[in-house]
C-alpha cells in the first residue's frame, strides 16, 4: 500500500490530500483496498457514484458500446447523441442539450451562452454583461470559475481573473435584489451548496430569485452538478422549491461513475445562440459517454433512486439528529446527503475522516470540522446503519 502512495506522492501533482487508502475494486456501496480491506463508500465521488460502483445496467451499456464505436469526430453524426439529448430533455422537461465532459466545462459553457444571449437577445452593450453568483459557491476549477470563488485557496496566485461577476451572500434575498441590474445576464446558483458543507437555502429563496430574474429579464442558472439526478430525493434539487431554471448544469452522476459526462440543458432560445464553430469539445457528446448517459436516464426515469434517497435520507437525518449535542453541533442536508459539523473542540474533519477510514467507512471533510456524507443511493438500509454506527462512535463525546 505504501508503495502506491509513494508513487502518487512523487509523480502526481499534490492538488489533493487523499486519505491513506489505496482502492482497487468497487462493487455497489463497497470498495476494497489493495490489502483486501473493505470499506463502505460514504462519499460516492461527490455524487458521481449515485448508482454505486459498477451498476450492472451501466456496465452493460458501456460494454455494449465498447463493442461498437467509442468516438467519432463531431464533424460527423452518430446514433447515440440525438437519442441521448432527446431523452435528457424529456426527463428534465427542457428544450435543448449541450453535452460536455467535466462539470467545470458545463458551467463554463453556461456562462458563455448566458453572455452571448445577453448581448444578442437582451441587448446588453457588448462586454458589459454581469453574472451574479453566491459566496461560498463551488462551480469548478477553471480560471474563469475561480475568478468568482470566495475560497482563498482556490484563487490565490491564479489571477488575473475574469471580470464580470458579482458575488452576493447565499440565501439572502435582499442582497440578490440589490445586485441585479439591467446589465445582469444571469444569476448562477447551486440549489444546495455541496462543497460549502451541504447548505440548504432558506425556504422561498429560489422562488424569490426566480421572480427577481423574471423582473430584470435575467436568466436563472441552476448548477445541479452535485445536487441533481436524484441525490436530494427529486430529479433536480430545485424541484423541491417548485422553481424552474432557464438553464441547468448537470454532471457527475450523469456519467454513471464510468465516464465524464456533463451537459447544459434548458431553453431553446438561450442555448440556440450557439452557431457552428462558436463552442465545442472533441470528446463532448461522444458515443461511449452518450450510451452510458442513456442508461443513467433509464435508471432515473423509474423514480426508484429518488424514492430511495427520500426514504434512506429521512433515516440518515433522524439518526444524525440524535447526535446533535453528543458530538455534532449541526446537521444539514436534503435526501441522502448531509453536511455534519463536529462540535468545536472535538476531532477535526480530517481526524474524523481518518478515524472513520480505520473503522471501514470512507468520507471526507469539506472544510475544518465539517464532513460531507453522500452514500450511493443504492445502499441498503443495513449498510447505511453500519456507516452511521461508525460515525456515531467516532464523533460521540
Ligand atoms: C463538482 C462540481 C462542479 C465541477 O465538476 P467537475 O467535474 O469536477 O469539473 C461544478 N459545480 C458543482 C456544484 C460541483 O459539485
mmCIF file of C-alpha atoms and ligand atoms in Angstrom:
data_model
loop_
_atom_site.group_PDB
_atom_site.id
_atom_site.type_symbol
_atom_site.label_atom_id
_atom_site.label_comp_id
_atom_site.label_asym_id
_atom_site.label_seq_id
_atom_site.Cartn_x
_atom_site.Cartn_y
_atom_site.Cartn_z
ATOM 1 C CA UNK A 1 0.000 0.000 0.000
ATOM 2 C CA UNK A 2 2.736 2.466 0.949
ATOM 3 C CA UNK A 3 4.495 1.931 -2.395
ATOM 4 C CA UNK A 4 1.401 3.148 -4.308
ATOM 5 C CA UNK A 5 1.121 6.174 -2.068
ATOM 6 C CA UNK A 6 4.835 6.892 -2.540
ATOM 7 C CA UNK A 7 4.426 6.811 -6.338
ATOM 8 C CA UNK A 8 1.461 9.176 -6.131
ATOM 9 C CA UNK A 9 3.452 11.466 -3.877
ATOM 10 C CA UNK A 10 6.443 11.519 -6.170
ATOM 11 C CA UNK A 11 4.807 11.655 -9.596
ATOM 12 C CA UNK A 12 1.294 13.037 -9.219
ATOM 13 C CA UNK A 13 0.785 16.746 -8.548
ATOM 14 C CA UNK A 14 -0.217 17.446 -4.959
ATOM 15 C CA UNK A 15 -3.531 19.145 -5.697
ATOM 16 C CA UNK A 16 -5.407 16.666 -3.456
ATOM 17 C CA UNK A 17 -4.723 15.371 0.045
ATOM 18 C CA UNK A 18 -6.246 11.862 -0.014
ATOM 19 C CA UNK A 19 -6.739 9.580 2.946
ATOM 20 C CA UNK A 20 -4.064 6.856 3.162
ATOM 21 C CA UNK A 21 -6.262 4.242 1.485
ATOM 22 C CA UNK A 22 -5.408 2.623 -1.875
ATOM 23 C CA UNK A 23 -8.520 1.270 -3.592
ATOM 24 C CA UNK A 24 -8.508 -1.373 -6.258
ATOM 25 C CA UNK A 25 -12.097 -2.646 -6.566
ATOM 26 C CA UNK A 26 -15.615 -1.328 -6.129
ATOM 27 C CA UNK A 27 -18.985 -3.057 -6.022
ATOM 28 C CA UNK A 28 -22.185 -1.195 -5.167
ATOM 29 C CA UNK A 29 -21.639 0.718 -1.942
ATOM 30 C CA UNK A 30 -18.420 -1.152 -1.120
ATOM 31 C CA UNK A 31 -14.797 -0.653 -2.153
ATOM 32 C CA UNK A 32 -11.768 -2.845 -1.467
ATOM 33 C CA UNK A 33 -8.178 -1.717 -0.954
ATOM 34 C CA UNK A 34 -5.012 -3.380 -2.257
ATOM 35 C CA UNK A 35 -4.641 -5.309 1.012
ATOM 36 C CA UNK A 36 -8.157 -6.735 0.777
ATOM 37 C CA UNK A 37 -9.785 -4.476 3.411
ATOM 38 C CA UNK A 38 -13.363 -3.477 2.586
ATOM 39 C CA UNK A 39 -14.895 -0.053 3.181
ATOM 40 C CA UNK A 40 -18.314 1.498 2.780
ATOM 41 C CA UNK A 41 -18.157 4.406 0.321
ATOM 42 C CA UNK A 42 -19.937 7.307 2.046
ATOM 43 C CA UNK A 43 -18.697 9.905 -0.431
ATOM 44 C CA UNK A 44 -19.603 8.398 -3.845
ATOM 45 C CA UNK A 45 -17.124 10.601 -5.714
ATOM 46 C CA UNK A 46 -19.132 13.649 -4.585
ATOM 47 C CA UNK A 47 -22.337 12.133 -6.049
ATOM 48 C CA UNK A 48 -20.805 10.912 -9.323
ATOM 49 C CA UNK A 49 -21.475 7.381 -7.993
ATOM 50 C CA UNK A 50 -25.151 7.890 -7.115
ATOM 51 C CA UNK A 51 -25.885 4.426 -8.566
ATOM 52 C CA UNK A 52 -22.951 2.800 -6.768
ATOM 53 C CA UNK A 53 -19.813 1.249 -8.184
ATOM 54 C CA UNK A 54 -20.239 -0.710 -11.428
ATOM 55 C CA UNK A 55 -24.030 -0.747 -11.551
ATOM 56 C CA UNK A 56 -24.776 -3.763 -13.799
ATOM 57 C CA UNK A 57 -27.030 -1.851 -16.220
ATOM 58 C CA UNK A 58 -24.418 0.877 -16.641
ATOM 59 C CA UNK A 59 -21.533 -1.563 -17.091
ATOM 60 C CA UNK A 60 -23.601 -3.391 -19.680
ATOM 61 C CA UNK A 61 -24.364 -0.194 -21.604
ATOM 62 C CA UNK A 62 -20.664 0.733 -21.570
ATOM 63 C CA UNK A 63 -19.533 -2.754 -22.604
ATOM 64 C CA UNK A 64 -22.033 -2.937 -25.450
ATOM 65 C CA UNK A 65 -20.951 0.461 -26.737
ATOM 66 C CA UNK A 66 -17.245 -0.501 -26.433
ATOM 67 C CA UNK A 67 -18.041 -3.252 -28.900
ATOM 68 C CA UNK A 68 -19.492 -0.765 -31.401
ATOM 69 C CA UNK A 69 -17.884 2.692 -31.548
ATOM 70 C CA UNK A 70 -16.431 4.905 -28.818
ATOM 71 C CA UNK A 71 -15.579 8.182 -30.524
ATOM 72 C CA UNK A 72 -16.384 9.942 -33.761
ATOM 73 C CA UNK A 73 -15.253 13.375 -34.764
ATOM 74 C CA UNK A 74 -18.047 15.837 -34.087
ATOM 75 C CA UNK A 75 -17.642 16.513 -37.797
ATOM 76 C CA UNK A 76 -19.967 13.508 -38.217
ATOM 77 C CA UNK A 77 -23.246 12.455 -36.630
ATOM 78 C CA UNK A 78 -23.535 9.248 -34.586
ATOM 79 C CA UNK A 79 -26.506 7.237 -33.386
ATOM 80 C CA UNK A 80 -26.186 7.915 -29.627
ATOM 81 C CA UNK A 81 -26.068 11.734 -29.465
ATOM 82 C CA UNK A 82 -29.543 12.557 -30.737
ATOM 83 C CA UNK A 83 -31.307 9.923 -28.605
ATOM 84 C CA UNK A 84 -29.293 10.945 -25.509
ATOM 85 C CA UNK A 85 -30.161 14.630 -25.916
ATOM 86 C CA UNK A 86 -33.825 13.895 -26.667
ATOM 87 C CA UNK A 87 -34.118 11.593 -23.643
ATOM 88 C CA UNK A 88 -32.310 14.017 -21.310
ATOM 89 C CA UNK A 89 -34.507 16.911 -22.460
ATOM 90 C CA UNK A 90 -37.645 14.804 -21.959
ATOM 91 C CA UNK A 91 -36.621 13.691 -18.455
ATOM 92 C CA UNK A 92 -35.661 17.190 -17.305
ATOM 93 C CA UNK A 93 -38.530 18.954 -19.087
ATOM 94 C CA UNK A 94 -36.154 21.116 -21.103
ATOM 95 C CA UNK A 95 -35.838 22.018 -24.776
ATOM 96 C CA UNK A 96 -32.194 21.644 -25.746
ATOM 97 C CA UNK A 97 -28.992 19.945 -24.583
ATOM 98 C CA UNK A 98 -25.339 20.962 -24.874
ATOM 99 C CA UNK A 99 -23.198 17.931 -23.952
ATOM 100 C CA UNK A 100 -19.719 18.445 -22.490
ATOM 101 C CA UNK A 101 -17.399 16.334 -20.303
ATOM 102 C CA UNK A 102 -16.499 17.761 -16.901
ATOM 103 C CA UNK A 103 -18.741 19.772 -14.631
ATOM 104 C CA UNK A 104 -16.497 22.818 -14.896
ATOM 105 C CA UNK A 105 -16.891 22.708 -18.677
ATOM 106 C CA UNK A 106 -20.672 22.651 -18.333
ATOM 107 C CA UNK A 107 -20.536 25.716 -16.069
ATOM 108 C CA UNK A 108 -18.120 27.496 -18.447
ATOM 109 C CA UNK A 109 -20.454 26.681 -21.317
ATOM 110 C CA UNK A 110 -23.476 28.041 -19.447
ATOM 111 C CA UNK A 111 -21.588 31.266 -18.682
ATOM 112 C CA UNK A 112 -20.599 31.713 -22.330
ATOM 113 C CA UNK A 113 -24.129 31.017 -23.530
ATOM 114 C CA UNK A 114 -25.628 33.411 -20.956
ATOM 115 C CA UNK A 115 -23.299 36.220 -22.043
ATOM 116 C CA UNK A 116 -23.955 35.675 -25.738
ATOM 117 C CA UNK A 117 -27.711 35.542 -25.097
ATOM 118 C CA UNK A 118 -27.479 38.760 -23.070
ATOM 119 C CA UNK A 119 -25.827 40.632 -25.946
ATOM 120 C CA UNK A 120 -27.878 39.182 -28.778
ATOM 121 C CA UNK A 121 -31.323 38.768 -27.221
ATOM 122 C CA UNK A 122 -31.432 41.020 -24.168
ATOM 123 C CA UNK A 123 -29.451 43.848 -25.773
ATOM 124 C CA UNK A 124 -26.841 44.470 -23.084
ATOM 125 C CA UNK A 125 -23.979 46.539 -24.607
ATOM 126 C CA UNK A 126 -21.141 44.252 -25.726
ATOM 127 C CA UNK A 127 -18.638 43.437 -22.984
ATOM 128 C CA UNK A 128 -20.858 44.791 -20.170
ATOM 129 C CA UNK A 129 -22.788 41.710 -19.067
ATOM 130 C CA UNK A 130 -22.666 40.743 -15.404
ATOM 131 C CA UNK A 131 -23.360 37.396 -13.814
ATOM 132 C CA UNK A 132 -24.461 37.299 -10.185
ATOM 133 C CA UNK A 133 -23.152 34.383 -8.106
ATOM 134 C CA UNK A 134 -23.221 33.391 -4.432
ATOM 135 C CA UNK A 135 -20.498 33.455 -1.804
ATOM 136 C CA UNK A 136 -19.107 30.039 -0.775
ATOM 137 C CA UNK A 137 -20.010 28.763 -4.237
ATOM 138 C CA UNK A 138 -18.338 25.809 -5.881
ATOM 139 C CA UNK A 139 -18.647 25.615 -9.657
ATOM 140 C CA UNK A 140 -15.306 24.079 -10.667
ATOM 141 C CA UNK A 141 -11.649 24.930 -11.114
ATOM 142 C CA UNK A 142 -11.108 26.761 -14.396
ATOM 143 C CA UNK A 143 -9.585 30.229 -14.459
ATOM 144 C CA UNK A 144 -12.927 31.938 -15.095
ATOM 145 C CA UNK A 145 -14.761 29.905 -12.462
ATOM 146 C CA UNK A 146 -12.183 30.512 -9.725
ATOM 147 C CA UNK A 147 -12.433 34.208 -10.631
ATOM 148 C CA UNK A 148 -15.683 34.312 -8.638
ATOM 149 C CA UNK A 149 -14.804 31.780 -5.944
ATOM 150 C CA UNK A 150 -14.681 33.121 -2.388
ATOM 151 C CA UNK A 151 -12.347 30.332 -1.266
ATOM 152 C CA UNK A 152 -8.892 31.886 -0.982
ATOM 153 C CA UNK A 153 -7.088 28.568 -1.606
ATOM 154 C CA UNK A 154 -8.979 28.156 -4.890
ATOM 155 C CA UNK A 155 -7.920 31.639 -6.072
ATOM 156 C CA UNK A 156 -4.590 32.642 -4.603
ATOM 157 C CA UNK A 157 -1.950 33.257 -7.311
ATOM 158 C CA UNK A 158 -4.235 32.182 -10.156
ATOM 159 C CA UNK A 159 -5.030 35.727 -11.290
ATOM 160 C CA UNK A 160 -5.525 37.883 -13.249
ATOM 161 C CA UNK A 161 -9.172 36.920 -13.027
ATOM 162 C CA UNK A 162 -12.078 37.119 -15.453
ATOM 163 C CA UNK A 163 -14.203 40.207 -14.749
ATOM 164 C CA UNK A 164 -17.994 40.407 -14.968
ATOM 165 C CA UNK A 165 -19.077 38.603 -11.808
ATOM 166 C CA UNK A 166 -20.866 39.981 -8.763
ATOM 167 C CA UNK A 167 -20.773 37.923 -5.566
ATOM 168 C CA UNK A 168 -23.632 38.091 -3.040
ATOM 169 C CA UNK A 169 -24.364 36.209 0.180
ATOM 170 C CA UNK A 170 -26.058 32.841 -0.472
ATOM 171 C CA UNK A 171 -29.636 32.632 0.757
ATOM 172 C CA UNK A 172 -30.010 36.406 1.148
ATOM 173 C CA UNK A 173 -32.884 37.712 -0.997
ATOM 174 C CA UNK A 174 -32.184 41.384 -0.270
ATOM 175 C CA UNK A 175 -28.543 41.034 -1.349
ATOM 176 C CA UNK A 176 -29.669 39.379 -4.573
ATOM 177 C CA UNK A 177 -32.209 42.135 -5.254
ATOM 178 C CA UNK A 178 -29.538 44.815 -4.759
ATOM 179 C CA UNK A 179 -27.066 43.060 -7.074
ATOM 180 C CA UNK A 180 -29.364 42.564 -10.066
ATOM 181 C CA UNK A 181 -29.287 45.427 -12.576
ATOM 182 C CA UNK A 182 -30.183 45.947 -16.231
ATOM 183 C CA UNK A 183 -26.711 44.592 -17.032
ATOM 184 C CA UNK A 184 -27.378 41.267 -15.323
ATOM 185 C CA UNK A 185 -27.258 38.469 -17.856
ATOM 186 C CA UNK A 186 -27.783 35.675 -15.346
ATOM 187 C CA UNK A 187 -27.861 34.568 -11.738
ATOM 188 C CA UNK A 188 -25.889 31.356 -11.186
ATOM 189 C CA UNK A 189 -26.690 29.399 -8.005
ATOM 190 C CA UNK A 190 -26.350 25.912 -6.524
ATOM 191 C CA UNK A 191 -29.778 24.733 -5.263
ATOM 192 C CA UNK A 192 -27.876 23.233 -2.330
ATOM 193 C CA UNK A 193 -24.251 24.258 -1.785
ATOM 194 C CA UNK A 194 -22.437 20.908 -1.595
ATOM 195 C CA UNK A 195 -18.786 21.811 -1.293
ATOM 196 C CA UNK A 196 -19.595 24.586 1.189
ATOM 197 C CA UNK A 197 -20.905 21.897 3.573
ATOM 198 C CA UNK A 198 -24.321 20.907 2.176
ATOM 199 C CA UNK A 199 -26.001 24.270 2.798
ATOM 200 C CA UNK A 200 -29.764 24.304 2.114
ATOM 201 C CA UNK A 201 -31.061 27.828 1.410
ATOM 202 C CA UNK A 202 -33.971 29.341 3.366
ATOM 203 C CA UNK A 203 -37.491 28.464 2.157
ATOM 204 C CA UNK A 204 -38.634 30.727 -0.629
ATOM 205 C CA UNK A 205 -35.138 31.843 -1.657
ATOM 206 C CA UNK A 206 -35.338 30.319 -5.111
ATOM 207 C CA UNK A 207 -38.924 31.407 -5.715
ATOM 208 C CA UNK A 208 -37.776 34.953 -4.997
ATOM 209 C CA UNK A 209 -34.635 34.531 -7.144
ATOM 210 C CA UNK A 210 -36.897 33.361 -9.972
ATOM 211 C CA UNK A 211 -39.167 36.391 -9.531
ATOM 212 C CA UNK A 212 -36.216 38.828 -9.459
ATOM 213 C CA UNK A 213 -34.729 37.276 -12.610
ATOM 214 C CA UNK A 214 -38.065 37.490 -14.422
ATOM 215 C CA UNK A 215 -38.461 41.122 -13.386
ATOM 216 C CA UNK A 216 -34.972 42.003 -14.649
ATOM 217 C CA UNK A 217 -35.108 39.789 -17.747
ATOM 218 C CA UNK A 218 -32.123 37.804 -16.471
ATOM 219 C CA UNK A 219 -31.528 34.070 -16.709
ATOM 220 C CA UNK A 220 -31.629 31.811 -13.670
ATOM 221 C CA UNK A 221 -28.940 29.134 -13.982
ATOM 222 C CA UNK A 222 -29.047 26.241 -11.508
ATOM 223 C CA UNK A 223 -25.814 24.316 -11.044
ATOM 224 C CA UNK A 224 -27.197 20.835 -10.307
ATOM 225 C CA UNK A 225 -23.921 19.024 -10.962
ATOM 226 C CA UNK A 226 -23.813 17.682 -7.397
ATOM 227 C CA UNK A 227 -27.366 18.261 -6.156
ATOM 228 C CA UNK A 228 -29.202 16.900 -9.186
ATOM 229 C CA UNK A 229 -30.012 13.439 -10.568
ATOM 230 C CA UNK A 230 -31.835 12.057 -7.512
ATOM 231 C CA UNK A 231 -29.304 12.989 -4.820
ATOM 232 C CA UNK A 232 -31.815 15.032 -2.794
ATOM 233 C CA UNK A 233 -34.869 12.803 -3.442
ATOM 234 C CA UNK A 234 -36.093 14.596 -6.561
ATOM 235 C CA UNK A 235 -34.671 14.523 -10.080
ATOM 236 C CA UNK A 236 -33.420 18.091 -9.635
ATOM 237 C CA UNK A 237 -32.892 19.694 -6.245
ATOM 238 C CA UNK A 238 -34.697 22.793 -7.484
ATOM 239 C CA UNK A 239 -37.853 20.661 -7.817
ATOM 240 C CA UNK A 240 -38.175 20.930 -4.008
ATOM 241 C CA UNK A 241 -38.630 24.677 -4.469
ATOM 242 C CA UNK A 242 -41.171 24.270 -7.305
ATOM 243 C CA UNK A 243 -39.000 26.576 -9.373
ATOM 244 C CA UNK A 244 -37.749 26.119 -12.936
ATOM 245 C CA UNK A 245 -34.381 27.465 -14.029
ATOM 246 C CA UNK A 246 -33.689 28.708 -17.563
ATOM 247 C CA UNK A 247 -30.509 26.633 -17.723
ATOM 248 C CA UNK A 248 -29.325 23.719 -15.607
ATOM 249 C CA UNK A 249 -25.801 22.367 -15.476
ATOM 250 C CA UNK A 250 -25.580 18.616 -14.921
ATOM 251 C CA UNK A 251 -22.557 16.375 -14.486
ATOM 252 C CA UNK A 252 -21.117 13.908 -12.011
ATOM 253 C CA UNK A 253 -23.800 11.146 -11.827
ATOM 254 C CA UNK A 254 -24.773 11.778 -15.475
ATOM 255 C CA UNK A 255 -21.765 9.643 -16.469
ATOM 256 C CA UNK A 256 -22.783 6.821 -14.114
ATOM 257 C CA UNK A 257 -19.369 6.830 -12.423
ATOM 258 C CA UNK A 258 -17.930 5.352 -15.625
ATOM 259 C CA UNK A 259 -17.242 8.266 -17.968
ATOM 260 C CA UNK A 260 -17.007 12.040 -17.571
ATOM 261 C CA UNK A 261 -20.270 13.396 -18.975
ATOM 262 C CA UNK A 262 -21.800 16.791 -18.310
ATOM 263 C CA UNK A 263 -24.406 18.933 -20.002
ATOM 264 C CA UNK A 264 -26.143 22.265 -20.043
ATOM 265 C CA UNK A 265 -29.881 21.789 -20.527
ATOM 266 C CA UNK A 266 -32.554 24.434 -20.831
ATOM 267 C CA UNK A 267 -34.341 26.907 -23.044
ATOM 268 C CA UNK A 268 -34.039 26.576 -26.809
ATOM 269 C CA UNK A 269 -33.940 30.350 -27.364
ATOM 270 C CA UNK A 270 -30.951 30.583 -24.975
ATOM 271 C CA UNK A 271 -28.862 27.534 -25.982
ATOM 272 C CA UNK A 272 -29.839 28.312 -29.571
ATOM 273 C CA UNK A 273 -27.499 31.324 -29.612
ATOM 274 C CA UNK A 274 -24.592 28.959 -30.327
ATOM 275 C CA UNK A 275 -23.768 28.615 -34.011
ATOM 276 C CA UNK A 276 -21.296 26.200 -35.653
ATOM 277 C CA UNK A 277 -17.712 26.956 -34.675
ATOM 278 C CA UNK A 278 -18.561 29.071 -31.626
ATOM 279 C CA UNK A 279 -18.186 26.391 -28.964
ATOM 280 C CA UNK A 280 -17.233 22.750 -28.778
ATOM 281 C CA UNK A 281 -15.268 19.883 -27.328
ATOM 282 C CA UNK A 282 -13.577 16.903 -29.001
ATOM 283 C CA UNK A 283 -15.000 14.413 -26.523
ATOM 284 C CA UNK A 284 -18.251 16.249 -25.744
ATOM 285 C CA UNK A 285 -21.209 14.046 -26.614
ATOM 286 C CA UNK A 286 -19.065 11.062 -27.687
ATOM 287 C CA UNK A 287 -20.827 7.737 -28.366
ATOM 288 C CA UNK A 288 -19.496 5.934 -25.288
ATOM 289 C CA UNK A 289 -20.492 8.751 -22.921
ATOM 290 C CA UNK A 290 -23.914 9.127 -24.548
ATOM 291 C CA UNK A 291 -24.581 5.378 -24.333
ATOM 292 C CA UNK A 292 -23.740 5.338 -20.613
ATOM 293 C CA UNK A 293 -25.719 8.544 -20.115
ATOM 294 C CA UNK A 294 -28.769 6.978 -21.750
ATOM 295 C CA UNK A 295 -28.570 4.038 -19.336
ATOM 296 C CA UNK A 296 -28.341 6.537 -16.449
ATOM 297 C CA UNK A 297 -31.505 8.243 -17.725
ATOM 298 C CA UNK A 298 -33.312 4.885 -17.747
ATOM 299 C CA UNK A 299 -32.372 4.368 -14.069
ATOM 300 C CA UNK A 300 -33.539 7.883 -13.202
ATOM 301 C CA UNK A 301 -36.828 7.640 -15.083
ATOM 302 C CA UNK A 302 -38.052 4.794 -12.866
ATOM 303 C CA UNK A 303 -38.039 7.136 -9.844
ATOM 304 C CA UNK A 304 -36.543 4.337 -7.737
ATOM 305 C CA UNK A 305 -33.406 6.274 -6.819
ATOM 306 C CA UNK A 306 -35.361 9.417 -5.961
ATOM 307 C CA UNK A 307 -37.529 7.298 -3.628
ATOM 308 C CA UNK A 308 -34.520 5.608 -2.075
ATOM 309 C CA UNK A 309 -32.888 8.969 -1.428
ATOM 310 C CA UNK A 310 -36.043 10.261 0.252
ATOM 311 C CA UNK A 311 -36.600 7.200 2.453
ATOM 312 C CA UNK A 312 -32.961 6.498 3.330
ATOM 313 C CA UNK A 313 -32.328 10.223 3.720
ATOM 314 C CA UNK A 314 -35.093 10.510 6.320
ATOM 315 C CA UNK A 315 -33.477 7.638 8.210
ATOM 316 C CA UNK A 316 -29.983 9.168 7.915
ATOM 317 C CA UNK A 317 -31.138 12.575 9.131
ATOM 318 C CA UNK A 318 -33.159 11.103 12.013
ATOM 319 C CA UNK A 319 -30.144 9.158 13.243
ATOM 320 C CA UNK A 320 -27.673 12.032 12.761
ATOM 321 C CA UNK A 321 -30.096 14.340 14.561
ATOM 322 C CA UNK A 322 -29.722 12.162 17.666
ATOM 323 C CA UNK A 323 -26.008 13.040 17.708
ATOM 324 C CA UNK A 324 -26.608 16.800 17.965
ATOM 325 C CA UNK A 325 -25.277 17.784 21.360
ATOM 326 C CA UNK A 326 -23.431 14.448 21.524
ATOM 327 C CA UNK A 327 -20.516 15.154 19.257
ATOM 328 C CA UNK A 328 -22.256 17.022 16.466
ATOM 329 C CA UNK A 329 -23.029 20.735 16.537
ATOM 330 C CA UNK A 330 -25.171 20.807 13.406
ATOM 331 C CA UNK A 331 -26.594 18.548 10.703
ATOM 332 C CA UNK A 332 -27.767 19.909 7.333
ATOM 333 C CA UNK A 333 -28.916 18.419 4.080
ATOM 334 C CA UNK A 334 -31.656 17.006 1.969
ATOM 335 C CA UNK A 335 -32.344 13.396 0.989
ATOM 336 C CA UNK A 336 -29.418 11.014 1.319
ATOM 337 C CA UNK A 337 -26.940 13.884 1.595
ATOM 338 C CA UNK A 338 -25.678 15.503 4.756
ATOM 339 C CA UNK A 339 -23.148 18.017 5.993
ATOM 340 C CA UNK A 340 -22.283 17.421 9.636
ATOM 341 C CA UNK A 341 -20.342 19.803 11.859
ATOM 342 C CA UNK A 342 -18.335 18.154 14.604
ATOM 343 C CA UNK A 343 -18.608 20.058 17.910
ATOM 344 C CA UNK A 344 -15.732 22.550 18.178
ATOM 345 C CA UNK A 345 -13.002 21.145 20.406
ATOM 346 C CA UNK A 346 -13.694 17.639 19.106
ATOM 347 C CA UNK A 347 -11.893 15.962 16.231
ATOM 348 C CA UNK A 348 -11.048 17.988 13.138
ATOM 349 C CA UNK A 349 -12.780 16.899 9.955
ATOM 350 C CA UNK A 350 -9.536 15.343 8.758
ATOM 351 C CA UNK A 351 -9.027 13.398 12.011
ATOM 352 C CA UNK A 352 -12.624 12.205 11.902
ATOM 353 C CA UNK A 353 -12.342 11.005 8.300
ATOM 354 C CA UNK A 354 -9.104 9.168 9.151
ATOM 355 C CA UNK A 355 -10.749 7.562 12.184
ATOM 356 C CA UNK A 356 -13.744 6.571 10.060
ATOM 357 C CA UNK A 357 -11.491 5.001 7.416
ATOM 358 C CA UNK A 358 -9.945 2.880 10.169
ATOM 359 C CA UNK A 359 -13.468 1.734 11.035
ATOM 360 C CA UNK A 360 -14.166 0.907 7.371
ATOM 361 C CA UNK A 361 -16.175 3.961 6.289
ATOM 362 C CA UNK A 362 -14.868 6.410 3.692
ATOM 363 C CA UNK A 363 -15.875 10.053 3.637
ATOM 364 C CA UNK A 364 -14.034 13.345 3.618
ATOM 365 C CA UNK A 365 -14.018 16.692 5.337
ATOM 366 C CA UNK A 366 -15.075 19.677 3.247
ATOM 367 C CA UNK A 367 -13.735 22.444 5.464
ATOM 368 C CA UNK A 368 -12.453 22.499 9.048
ATOM 369 C CA UNK A 369 -14.707 20.314 11.151
ATOM 370 C CA UNK A 370 -17.400 19.672 8.531
ATOM 371 C CA UNK A 371 -17.856 16.230 6.933
ATOM 372 C CA UNK A 372 -19.938 15.603 3.831
ATOM 373 C CA UNK A 373 -21.868 12.326 3.667
ATOM 374 C CA UNK A 374 -23.204 11.159 0.303
ATOM 375 C CA UNK A 375 -23.579 7.360 0.252
ATOM 376 C CA UNK A 376 -24.607 5.769 -3.065
ATOM 377 C CA UNK A 377 -28.392 5.845 -3.448
ATOM 378 C CA UNK A 378 -28.485 2.057 -3.963
ATOM 379 C CA UNK A 379 -27.049 1.413 -0.460
ATOM 380 C CA UNK A 380 -29.069 -0.971 1.729
ATOM 381 C CA UNK A 381 -30.543 0.337 4.970
ATOM 382 C CA UNK A 382 -28.383 -2.193 6.819
ATOM 383 C CA UNK A 383 -25.160 -0.865 5.239
ATOM 384 C CA UNK A 384 -26.316 2.695 5.856
ATOM 385 C CA UNK A 385 -26.785 1.855 9.544
ATOM 386 C CA UNK A 386 -23.330 0.254 9.675
ATOM 387 C CA UNK A 387 -21.845 3.501 8.407
ATOM 388 C CA UNK A 388 -23.869 5.686 10.761
ATOM 389 C CA UNK A 389 -22.879 3.473 13.718
ATOM 390 C CA UNK A 390 -19.218 4.091 12.873
ATOM 391 C CA UNK A 391 -19.811 7.850 12.594
ATOM 392 C CA UNK A 392 -21.574 7.846 15.971
ATOM 393 C CA UNK A 393 -18.627 6.012 17.578
ATOM 394 C CA UNK A 394 -16.087 8.436 16.106
ATOM 395 C CA UNK A 395 -17.832 11.719 16.945
ATOM 396 C CA UNK A 396 -19.738 10.823 20.162
ATOM 397 C CA UNK A 397 -18.437 12.570 23.261
HETATM 398 C C1 LIG B 1 -18.151 19.070 -8.787
HETATM 399 C C2 LIG B 1 -18.890 20.294 -9.137
HETATM 400 C C3 LIG B 1 -18.531 21.071 -10.256
HETATM 401 C C4 LIG B 1 -17.322 20.759 -11.107
HETATM 402 O O1 LIG B 1 -17.363 19.499 -11.690
HETATM 403 P P1 LIG B 1 -16.017 18.832 -12.250
HETATM 404 O O2 LIG B 1 -16.495 17.621 -12.988
HETATM 405 O O3 LIG B 1 -15.179 18.495 -11.062
HETATM 406 O O4 LIG B 1 -15.367 19.833 -13.130
HETATM 407 C C5 LIG B 1 -19.310 22.171 -10.564
HETATM 408 N N1 LIG B 1 -20.363 22.503 -9.803
HETATM 409 C C6 LIG B 1 -20.742 21.795 -8.725
HETATM 410 C C7 LIG B 1 -21.947 22.208 -7.944
HETATM 411 C C8 LIG B 1 -19.992 20.679 -8.344
HETATM 412 O O5 LIG B 1 -20.329 20.000 -7.248
#
